[in-house]
Tab-separated table of C-alpha atoms and ligand atoms in Angstrom:
chain	number	residue	atom	x	y	z
Z	60	UNK	CA	50.613	1.105	11.531
Z	61	UNK	CA	50.417	2.760	7.994
Z	62	UNK	CA	47.929	5.183	8.092
Z	63	UNK	CA	46.462	5.515	4.091
Z	64	UNK	CA	44.586	8.397	3.035
Z	65	UNK	CA	42.738	8.091	-0.314
Z	66	UNK	CA	42.991	10.926	-2.446
Z	67	UNK	CA	39.958	10.131	-4.831
Z	68	UNK	CA	37.041	8.079	-4.519
Z	69	UNK	CA	37.568	5.704	-6.831
Z	70	UNK	CA	40.756	4.450	-5.578
Z	71	UNK	CA	39.282	4.526	-2.586
Z	72	UNK	CA	36.415	2.172	-3.929
Z	73	UNK	CA	38.903	-0.007	-5.843
Z	74	UNK	CA	40.350	-0.652	-2.642
Z	75	UNK	CA	37.798	-1.693	-1.330
Z	76	UNK	CA	36.388	-3.657	-3.739
Z	77	UNK	CA	39.796	-5.580	-3.560
Z	78	UNK	CA	39.760	-5.965	-0.491
Z	79	UNK	CA	36.476	-7.426	-0.590
Z	80	UNK	CA	37.557	-9.791	-3.377
Z	81	UNK	CA	40.929	-11.015	-1.114
Z	82	UNK	CA	38.316	-12.091	0.949
Z	83	UNK	CA	38.474	-9.492	3.549
Z	84	UNK	CA	35.459	-9.651	5.762
Z	85	UNK	CA	34.909	-6.934	8.000
Z	86	UNK	CA	33.278	-6.935	11.718
Z	87	UNK	CA	30.632	-4.081	10.527
Z	88	UNK	CA	29.434	-5.350	7.260
Z	89	UNK	CA	29.934	-2.776	4.323
Z	90	UNK	CA	26.294	-0.993	3.209
Z	91	UNK	CA	28.323	0.612	0.230
Z	92	UNK	CA	26.360	0.108	-3.173
Z	93	UNK	CA	29.299	1.056	-5.040
Z	94	UNK	CA	31.909	-0.798	-3.765
Z	95	UNK	CA	29.493	-3.997	-3.863
Z	96	UNK	CA	29.210	-3.107	-7.898
Z	97	UNK	CA	32.934	-3.508	-8.215
Z	98	UNK	CA	32.613	-6.137	-6.321
Z	99	UNK	CA	30.000	-8.092	-8.482
Z	100	UNK	CA	30.871	-6.521	-11.848
Z	101	UNK	CA	33.900	-8.997	-11.149
Z	102	UNK	CA	32.572	-11.874	-9.977
Z	103	UNK	CA	32.893	-15.011	-12.041
Z	104	UNK	CA	30.752	-17.254	-10.743
Z	105	UNK	CA	27.521	-15.956	-7.963
Z	106	UNK	CA	24.949	-17.759	-5.690
Z	107	UNK	CA	21.531	-16.263	-4.728
Z	108	UNK	CA	20.845	-17.981	-1.597
Z	109	UNK	CA	17.084	-17.108	-0.977
Z	110	UNK	CA	14.384	-17.282	1.639
Z	111	UNK	CA	10.540	-16.459	2.284
Z	112	UNK	CA	11.378	-12.645	2.336
Z	113	UNK	CA	11.948	-12.511	-1.500
Z	114	UNK	CA	8.827	-13.544	-1.867
Z	115	UNK	CA	7.221	-10.992	1.088
Z	116	UNK	CA	6.882	-8.504	-1.820
Z	117	UNK	CA	4.286	-10.875	-4.125
Z	118	UNK	CA	2.294	-10.793	-0.798
Z	119	UNK	CA	3.289	-14.584	0.628
Z	120	UNK	CA	3.939	-14.370	3.916
Z	121	UNK	CA	7.395	-15.277	5.413
Z	122	UNK	CA	7.305	-18.301	7.459
Z	123	UNK	CA	8.596	-16.557	10.791
Z	124	UNK	CA	7.382	-13.109	12.089
Z	125	UNK	CA	3.984	-12.454	12.532
Z	126	UNK	CA	3.105	-13.307	9.103
Z	127	UNK	CA	4.170	-16.851	9.825
Z	128	UNK	CA	0.866	-17.296	11.801
Z	129	UNK	CA	-1.911	-19.869	10.642
Z	130	UNK	CA	-5.077	-19.641	12.477
Z	131	UNK	CA	-3.479	-20.141	15.702
Z	132	UNK	CA	-0.580	-21.944	14.759
Z	133	UNK	CA	2.906	-21.168	13.883
Z	134	UNK	CA	3.858	-22.503	10.601
Z	135	UNK	CA	7.100	-23.750	11.640
Z	136	UNK	CA	4.260	-26.042	13.812
Z	137	UNK	CA	3.058	-27.803	11.508
Z	138	UNK	CA	5.923	-28.061	8.589
Z	139	UNK	CA	6.777	-31.717	10.661
Z	140	UNK	CA	6.267	-35.576	9.699
Z	141	UNK	CA	4.686	-35.731	13.380
Z	142	UNK	CA	1.859	-33.152	12.669
Z	143	UNK	CA	1.460	-35.212	9.661
Z	144	UNK	CA	0.488	-38.067	11.140
Z	145	UNK	CA	-1.156	-36.596	14.192
Z	146	UNK	CA	-3.594	-34.990	11.809
Z	147	UNK	CA	-2.971	-35.019	8.132
Z	148	UNK	CA	-6.301	-33.035	7.641
Z	149	UNK	CA	-4.799	-30.185	9.233
Z	150	UNK	CA	-1.322	-30.213	7.586
Z	151	UNK	CA	-3.216	-30.464	3.843
Z	152	UNK	CA	-5.354	-27.179	5.100
Z	153	UNK	CA	-2.847	-25.523	5.428
Z	154	UNK	CA	-1.175	-26.622	2.423
Z	155	UNK	CA	-4.269	-26.261	0.454
Z	156	UNK	CA	-4.688	-22.470	1.843
Z	157	UNK	CA	-0.927	-21.645	0.735
Z	158	UNK	CA	-1.210	-23.921	-2.597
Z	159	UNK	CA	-4.034	-21.430	-3.746
Z	160	UNK	CA	-2.570	-18.434	-2.255
Z	161	UNK	CA	0.297	-18.703	-4.293
Z	162	UNK	CA	-1.630	-19.801	-7.685
Z	163	UNK	CA	-2.506	-16.231	-7.323
Z	164	UNK	CA	0.771	-14.609	-6.872
Z	165	UNK	CA	3.364	-13.284	-8.950
Z	166	UNK	CA	7.554	-12.992	-9.079
Z	167	UNK	CA	8.345	-9.570	-7.939
Z	168	UNK	CA	11.539	-7.451	-8.987
Z	169	UNK	CA	13.240	-8.880	-6.560
Z	170	UNK	CA	13.187	-12.605	-8.082
Z	171	UNK	CA	12.894	-10.541	-12.174
Z	172	UNK	CA	16.436	-8.889	-11.028
Z	173	UNK	CA	18.001	-12.811	-10.228
Z	174	UNK	CA	16.786	-13.991	-13.510
Z	175	UNK	CA	17.975	-11.448	-15.933
Z	176	UNK	CA	21.359	-11.142	-13.803
Z	177	UNK	CA	21.717	-14.847	-14.532
Z	178	UNK	CA	20.364	-14.177	-18.526
Z	179	UNK	CA	23.002	-11.455	-18.539
Z	180	UNK	CA	26.351	-13.205	-16.413
Z	181	UNK	CA	25.571	-16.448	-19.091
Z	182	UNK	CA	25.697	-13.880	-21.962
Z	183	UNK	CA	29.331	-13.085	-20.798
Z	184	UNK	CA	30.716	-16.940	-20.209
Z	185	UNK	CA	29.785	-15.976	-16.229
Z	186	UNK	CA	27.723	-17.967	-14.158
Z	187	UNK	CA	24.702	-16.941	-11.693
Z	188	UNK	CA	22.747	-19.696	-9.657
Z	189	UNK	CA	20.325	-19.453	-7.119
Z	190	UNK	CA	19.674	-21.639	-4.396
Z	191	UNK	CA	16.448	-21.385	-2.876
Z	192	UNK	CA	14.551	-22.102	0.695
Z	193	UNK	CA	11.731	-21.214	-0.925
Z	194	UNK	CA	8.679	-23.625	-1.953
Z	195	UNK	CA	6.192	-21.442	-4.368
Z	196	UNK	CA	8.306	-21.599	-7.552
Z	197	UNK	CA	8.370	-18.299	-7.847
Z	198	UNK	CA	12.116	-18.011	-9.475
Z	199	UNK	CA	10.933	-20.549	-11.792
Z	200	UNK	CA	8.172	-18.361	-12.808
Z	201	UNK	CA	10.317	-15.548	-12.937
Z	202	UNK	CA	12.659	-17.067	-15.842
Z	203	UNK	CA	15.470	-18.445	-13.246
Z	204	UNK	CA	16.876	-21.888	-14.747
Z	205	UNK	CA	19.868	-22.368	-13.059
Z	206	UNK	CA	17.546	-23.309	-9.237
Z	207	UNK	CA	17.600	-25.831	-6.870
Z	208	UNK	CA	14.840	-25.912	-4.676
Z	209	UNK	CA	16.154	-27.238	-1.086
Z	210	UNK	CA	12.946	-27.733	0.467
Z	211	UNK	CA	10.936	-29.416	-2.064
Z	212	UNK	CA	8.245	-27.477	-4.245
Z	213	UNK	CA	4.421	-26.743	-3.012
Z	214	UNK	CA	3.111	-28.221	-6.373
Z	215	UNK	CA	4.698	-31.888	-6.162
Z	216	UNK	CA	3.145	-34.297	-4.048
Z	217	UNK	CA	4.687	-38.132	-2.263
Z	218	UNK	CA	3.001	-41.117	-2.016
Z	219	UNK	CA	3.337	-42.283	1.788
Z	220	UNK	CA	2.980	-45.526	0.616
Z	221	UNK	CA	4.839	-45.958	-2.678
Z	222	UNK	CA	6.628	-42.993	-3.026
Z	223	UNK	CA	6.068	-41.661	-6.198
Z	224	UNK	CA	6.451	-38.138	-6.667
Z	225	UNK	CA	3.987	-36.271	-9.075
Z	226	UNK	CA	3.819	-32.853	-10.388
Z	227	UNK	CA	0.289	-31.326	-8.898
Z	228	UNK	CA	-1.451	-27.651	-9.503
Z	229	UNK	CA	-4.649	-28.395	-8.756
Z	230	UNK	CA	-6.880	-26.633	-7.231
Z	231	UNK	CA	-8.355	-27.887	-4.794
Z	232	UNK	CA	-6.226	-30.832	-4.988
Z	233	UNK	CA	-8.774	-33.114	-3.455
Z	234	UNK	CA	-13.067	-32.094	-3.469
Z	235	UNK	CA	-12.705	-32.449	0.594
Z	236	UNK	CA	-10.437	-29.517	0.560
Z	237	UNK	CA	-12.328	-26.981	-1.563
Z	238	UNK	CA	-12.775	-23.869	0.513
Z	239	UNK	CA	-11.082	-25.281	4.030
Z	240	UNK	CA	-7.713	-24.029	4.828
Z	241	UNK	CA	-8.880	-20.488	5.318
Z	242	UNK	CA	-6.013	-18.937	7.736
Z	243	UNK	CA	-8.545	-16.679	10.175
Z	244	UNK	CA	-7.777	-18.096	14.003
Z	245	UNK	CA	-11.916	-18.731	14.437
Z	246	UNK	CA	-11.673	-20.945	11.636
Z	247	UNK	CA	-12.119	-24.857	13.164
Z	248	UNK	CA	-10.297	-27.418	12.248
Z	249	UNK	CA	-12.363	-28.932	8.993
Z	250	UNK	CA	-11.432	-32.783	10.155
Z	251	UNK	CA	-11.188	-34.506	7.077
Z	252	UNK	CA	-11.701	-38.013	6.839
Z	253	UNK	CA	-8.033	-39.600	5.349
Z	254	UNK	CA	-10.014	-41.264	2.702
Z	255	UNK	CA	-11.007	-37.719	1.771
Z	256	UNK	CA	-7.323	-36.453	1.800
Z	257	UNK	CA	-5.601	-36.518	-1.592
Z	258	UNK	CA	-4.671	-40.018	-2.445
Z	259	UNK	CA	-2.143	-41.948	-4.706
Z	260	UNK	CA	-3.567	-42.153	-8.374
Z	261	UNK	CA	-1.538	-45.298	-8.762
Z	262	UNK	CA	-1.770	-47.093	-5.369
Z	263	UNK	CA	-4.592	-45.231	-3.479
Z	264	UNK	CA	-1.827	-44.363	-0.729
Z	265	UNK	CA	-2.212	-40.980	1.074
Z	266	UNK	CA	-0.231	-38.429	-0.155
Z	267	UNK	CA	2.036	-35.628	0.946
Z	268	UNK	CA	3.785	-32.247	-0.324
Z	269	UNK	CA	6.648	-33.036	-1.182
Z	270	UNK	CA	8.575	-30.559	0.889
Z	271	UNK	CA	11.170	-30.832	3.380
Z	272	UNK	CA	9.607	-30.705	7.216
Z	273	UNK	CA	11.593	-30.125	9.929
Z	274	UNK	CA	14.033	-33.260	11.053
Z	275	UNK	CA	13.770	-34.598	7.497
Z	276	UNK	CA	16.861	-34.526	5.593
Z	277	UNK	CA	17.380	-32.793	2.411
Z	278	UNK	CA	17.572	-34.647	-1.544
Z	279	UNK	CA	21.343	-35.464	-1.055
Z	280	UNK	CA	21.754	-34.744	-4.610
Z	281	UNK	CA	20.134	-31.038	-4.317
Z	282	UNK	CA	22.273	-30.328	-0.955
Z	283	UNK	CA	25.193	-31.924	-3.387
Z	284	UNK	CA	24.423	-29.905	-6.161
Z	285	UNK	CA	24.157	-27.145	-3.854
Z	286	UNK	CA	27.498	-27.542	-2.348
Z	287	UNK	CA	29.438	-27.570	-5.192
Z	288	UNK	CA	28.274	-24.384	-6.186
Z	289	UNK	CA	29.030	-22.919	-2.840
Z	290	UNK	CA	32.528	-24.220	-2.974
Z	291	UNK	CA	33.319	-22.340	-6.162
Z	292	UNK	CA	31.442	-19.136	-6.070
Z	293	UNK	CA	33.426	-16.389	-5.901
Z	294	UNK	CA	30.296	-13.990	-5.016
Z	295	UNK	CA	26.973	-14.630	-2.433
Z	296	UNK	CA	24.232	-13.146	-1.968
Z	297	UNK	CA	21.873	-13.704	1.394
Z	298	UNK	CA	18.475	-12.434	0.110
Z	299	UNK	CA	15.050	-12.590	2.887
Z	300	UNK	CA	16.341	-15.606	4.668
Z	301	UNK	CA	16.274	-15.432	8.747
Z	302	UNK	CA	19.555	-17.438	8.328
Z	303	UNK	CA	18.439	-19.243	11.193
Z	304	UNK	CA	16.974	-23.145	9.642
Z	305	UNK	CA	20.164	-25.688	8.557
Z	306	UNK	CA	21.906	-26.594	6.874
Z	307	UNK	CA	20.962	-23.281	4.497
Z	308	UNK	CA	22.181	-21.508	7.345
Z	309	UNK	CA	25.572	-22.487	7.043
Z	310	UNK	CA	25.976	-22.154	3.541
Z	311	UNK	CA	26.598	-18.376	3.553
Z	312	UNK	CA	29.340	-18.371	6.454
Z	313	UNK	CA	30.810	-21.182	5.224
Z	314	UNK	CA	31.424	-19.723	1.921
Z	315	UNK	CA	32.224	-16.109	4.158
Z	316	UNK	CA	35.157	-18.044	5.955
Z	317	UNK	CA	36.756	-19.298	2.769
Z	318	UNK	CA	37.534	-15.094	2.320
Z	319	UNK	CA	34.669	-14.972	-0.594
Z	320	UNK	CA	32.625	-11.939	-0.190
Z	321	UNK	CA	28.814	-12.401	0.631
Z	322	UNK	CA	26.616	-9.493	0.570
Z	323	UNK	CA	22.785	-9.695	2.438
Z	324	UNK	CA	19.222	-8.226	1.575
Z	325	UNK	CA	17.089	-8.278	4.272
Z	326	UNK	CA	14.988	-5.757	6.447
Z	327	UNK	CA	16.507	-6.281	9.077
Z	328	UNK	CA	19.753	-7.719	10.577
Z	329	UNK	CA	20.093	-11.896	11.223
Z	330	UNK	CA	22.104	-13.707	13.330
Z	331	UNK	CA	24.343	-14.156	10.022
Z	332	UNK	CA	25.280	-10.365	8.967
Z	333	UNK	CA	28.125	-10.392	11.555
Z	334	UNK	CA	29.908	-12.980	9.144
Z	335	UNK	CA	28.836	-10.883	5.990
Z	336	UNK	CA	30.916	-7.871	3.918
Z	337	UNK	CA	27.794	-6.279	2.926
Z	338	UNK	CA	24.547	-5.569	4.447
Z	339	UNK	CA	21.934	-3.644	2.333
Z	340	UNK	CA	18.940	-3.226	4.199
Z	341	UNK	CA	15.127	-2.629	3.180
Z	342	UNK	CA	12.931	-4.490	1.027
Z	343	UNK	CA	14.605	-6.665	-1.618
Z	344	UNK	CA	12.258	-5.372	-4.425
Z	345	UNK	CA	14.082	-2.172	-4.120
Z	346	UNK	CA	17.620	-3.064	-3.272
Z	347	UNK	CA	18.668	-5.851	-5.614
Z	348	UNK	CA	17.928	-4.570	-9.007
Z	349	UNK	CA	19.854	-1.976	-8.358
Z	350	UNK	CA	22.515	-3.935	-6.727
Z	351	UNK	CA	22.855	-5.721	-10.068
Z	352	UNK	CA	21.742	-2.841	-11.834
Z	353	UNK	CA	19.353	-4.817	-13.597
I	115	BJW	C1	13.107	-9.393	3.311
I	115	BJW	C2	11.447	-8.992	3.041
I	115	BJW	C3	11.724	-8.189	2.112
I	115	BJW	C4	11.161	-10.152	4.832
I	115	BJW	N1	13.468	-8.136	2.060
I	115	BJW	N2	14.036	-9.690	3.206
I	115	BJW	C5	22.173	-28.050	13.318
I	115	BJW	C6	21.897	-27.265	14.510
I	115	BJW	C7	20.275	-27.301	14.894
I	115	BJW	C8	19.375	-27.707	14.596
I	115	BJW	C9	19.595	-28.248	13.035
I	115	BJW	C10	20.958	-28.412	12.992
I	115	BJW	N3	21.034	-29.067	11.885
I	115	BJW	C11	19.564	-29.148	11.293
I	115	BJW	C12	18.528	-29.150	12.230
I	115	BJW	C13	17.022	-29.129	12.238
I	115	BJW	C14	16.854	-28.083	11.625
I	115	BJW	C15	16.421	-27.183	11.887
I	115	BJW	O1	17.401	-26.308	11.277
I	115	BJW	N4	16.157	-26.317	12.915
I	115	BJW	C16	16.585	-24.953	13.407
I	115	BJW	C17	15.111	-23.895	13.558
I	115	BJW	C18	17.137	-24.672	14.879
I	115	BJW	N5	16.940	-28.834	10.550
I	115	BJW	C19	16.252	-29.544	9.615
I	115	BJW	O2	15.191	-30.418	10.418
I	115	BJW	C20	16.494	-29.968	8.194
I	115	BJW	N6	16.837	-31.381	8.427
I	115	BJW	C21	18.159	-31.285	8.316
I	115	BJW	O3	19.098	-30.565	8.583
I	115	BJW	O4	18.105	-33.251	8.406
I	115	BJW	C22	19.166	-33.690	9.183
I	115	BJW	C23	19.230	-33.686	10.269
I	115	BJW	C24	17.998	-33.310	11.265
I	115	BJW	C25	17.543	-33.496	12.615
I	115	BJW	C26	18.918	-33.005	13.289
I	115	BJW	C27	19.852	-32.607	12.572
I	115	BJW	C28	20.226	-32.838	11.069
I	115	BJW	C29	15.507	-29.847	7.454
I	115	BJW	C30	14.913	-28.490	6.991
I	115	BJW	C31	13.545	-28.152	6.690
I	115	BJW	C32	12.963	-26.607	6.447
I	115	BJW	N7	11.677	-26.551	6.218
I	115	BJW	C33	10.566	-25.756	6.469
I	115	BJW	C34	9.190	-26.118	5.681
I	115	BJW	C35	9.490	-26.418	4.045
I	115	BJW	C36	8.613	-26.854	3.587
I	115	BJW	C37	7.227	-25.193	4.103
I	115	BJW	O5	7.241	-23.783	4.095
I	115	BJW	O6	6.066	-25.256	4.457
I	115	BJW	O7	11.793	-24.735	5.162
I	115	BJW	S1	10.948	-24.592	7.554
I	115	BJW	C38	11.383	-23.167	6.957
I	115	BJW	O8	11.900	-22.597	7.038
I	115	BJW	C39	10.798	-23.192	5.852
I	115	BJW	C40	11.742	-22.303	5.140
I	115	BJW	O9	12.386	-22.502	3.860
I	115	BJW	C41	12.760	-22.362	6.364
I	115	BJW	C42	13.631	-20.835	6.530
I	115	BJW	O10	12.796	-19.747	6.434
I	115	BJW	P1	13.218	-18.383	5.996
I	115	BJW	O11	13.250	-18.860	4.062
I	115	BJW	O12	14.698	-17.586	6.559
I	115	BJW	O13	12.074	-17.574	6.233
I	115	BJW	P2	11.758	-16.517	7.736
I	115	BJW	O14	10.454	-16.731	7.490
I	115	BJW	O15	12.368	-17.229	8.679
I	115	BJW	O16	12.913	-15.850	7.390
I	115	BJW	C43	12.294	-14.312	6.225
I	115	BJW	C44	13.305	-13.496	6.111
I	115	BJW	O17	12.706	-12.384	5.410
I	115	BJW	C45	13.527	-12.383	7.454
I	115	BJW	O18	14.763	-12.254	7.932
I	115	BJW	C46	12.904	-11.305	7.169
I	115	BJW	O19	13.643	-9.786	7.735
I	115	BJW	C47	12.999	-11.426	6.054
I	115	BJW	N8	12.013	-10.489	4.646
I	115	BJW	N9	10.249	-9.419	4.225
I	115	BJW	C48	14.018	-8.752	1.978
I	115	BJW	N10	10.559	-7.613	1.435
I	116	ZN	ZN1	0.964	-44.117	-4.166
C-alpha cells in the first residue's frame, strides 16, 4: 500500500478537497473547516437541507427532545391527521401557540448566512437552494429565494371541505383561540366547539393548518423539485435536522451515495452522520456563517 507524506498543509488540503470532490466518503466525517471551504468554493450547485435546529437559536423549540413537549404531549403526537380528527380544538391550540411564537421571532445568523451565500453564488453563476422541513418561514424572512418548503407553512390554511388554500397571518386566527394554546402542562384543554375554530370564508368548512402531518403525502410538485435539485447538486449541507423523518431523512444519504460531498451542521451526531464526509458540531448560528464565509 502506498504511503503518502504531504509536505505542506496546502498540499494536504488540496488532496483532501480533491478526494471529497471525487466523492470519497470516509467512515469518520471530517471536521476540517479549511478543507470544507475548498469544497464549497469549488461547488457549482449547493443544496442546503434544513430542520428545526436551524431555528433553535431564533428561540423556536425543536420538534424532538425536551423542547418538543407542548403541555404533556410530544409534538409528534399532535402533528397527525388522527389527532386533528379526534380533537381539532387541541390541535388548533397547539398551532395557534406556535403561530404566535413564530410571529415574534426573527431569522438568526444561520438563516442569514444561507440567504447571503445564495446571493453571492448567484452573482457568480452558481446556485444554492434551501430545502427546508421547517414551517416557520424564517428562511423567507432572511431573504432566501430558492426555497422549497417540504412540510408546508404555519401561515397557510387548507379547508377540510373545499380544499382551498389561503395565506393567513391573523393573530388570533379565530376569536375563540385568543389567549389559548399556552404550553404549560397544567393548562387544561380549551375544548373550543368546532364552529368557533377557524372556518373557511368560502364554504364555512373547518380549516386546518396547511402543513404535512405524519402519514400524509408531501406535495408531489415540491417533492419532484426537491429531487431534481438533489440529483444535480455537487455539495449538500444538512443543517439542524435529526434526520429521522422520511422522506427528507433519505435525501442527504442519497446524495452521498452518488459520491457527492455532504456536510452536516448539528449540535450532536445523528443517524445520518456516518454517511457524510463532514460533520461540524456546534450551534449552526456560529458554524455555518464561518463555513460559508459570509
Ligand atoms: C441544532 C441546533 C443548533 C438543535 N444548531 N443543530 C420510511 C421509513 C419509515 C417511516 C416512514 C418512511 N416513509 C414515511 C414514513 C412515515 C413518516 C416517518 O418518517 N416516520 C419516522 C418518524 C419514522 N413520514 C411521513 O409520514 C411523511 N409522509 C410520507 O412519507 O408519506 C408517504 C408515506 C406515509 C406513510 C408510510 C409510508 C409512506 C410525512 C412526514 C411529515 C412530517 N411532519 C412534521 C410536522 C410538520 C408540521 C409541524 O411542524 O407541526 O414535520 S413531523 C416533524 O419532524 C416536522 C419536522 O419538519 C420533522 C423533522 O424534524 P427535524 O426538523 O429534524 O427536527 P428535530 O427536532 O427532530 O431535530 C432537530 C435537530 O436540530 C436535532 O438533531 C438537534 O440536535 C439539532 N439542533 N439546535 C444545529 N442550534
Ligand atoms: Zn372551504
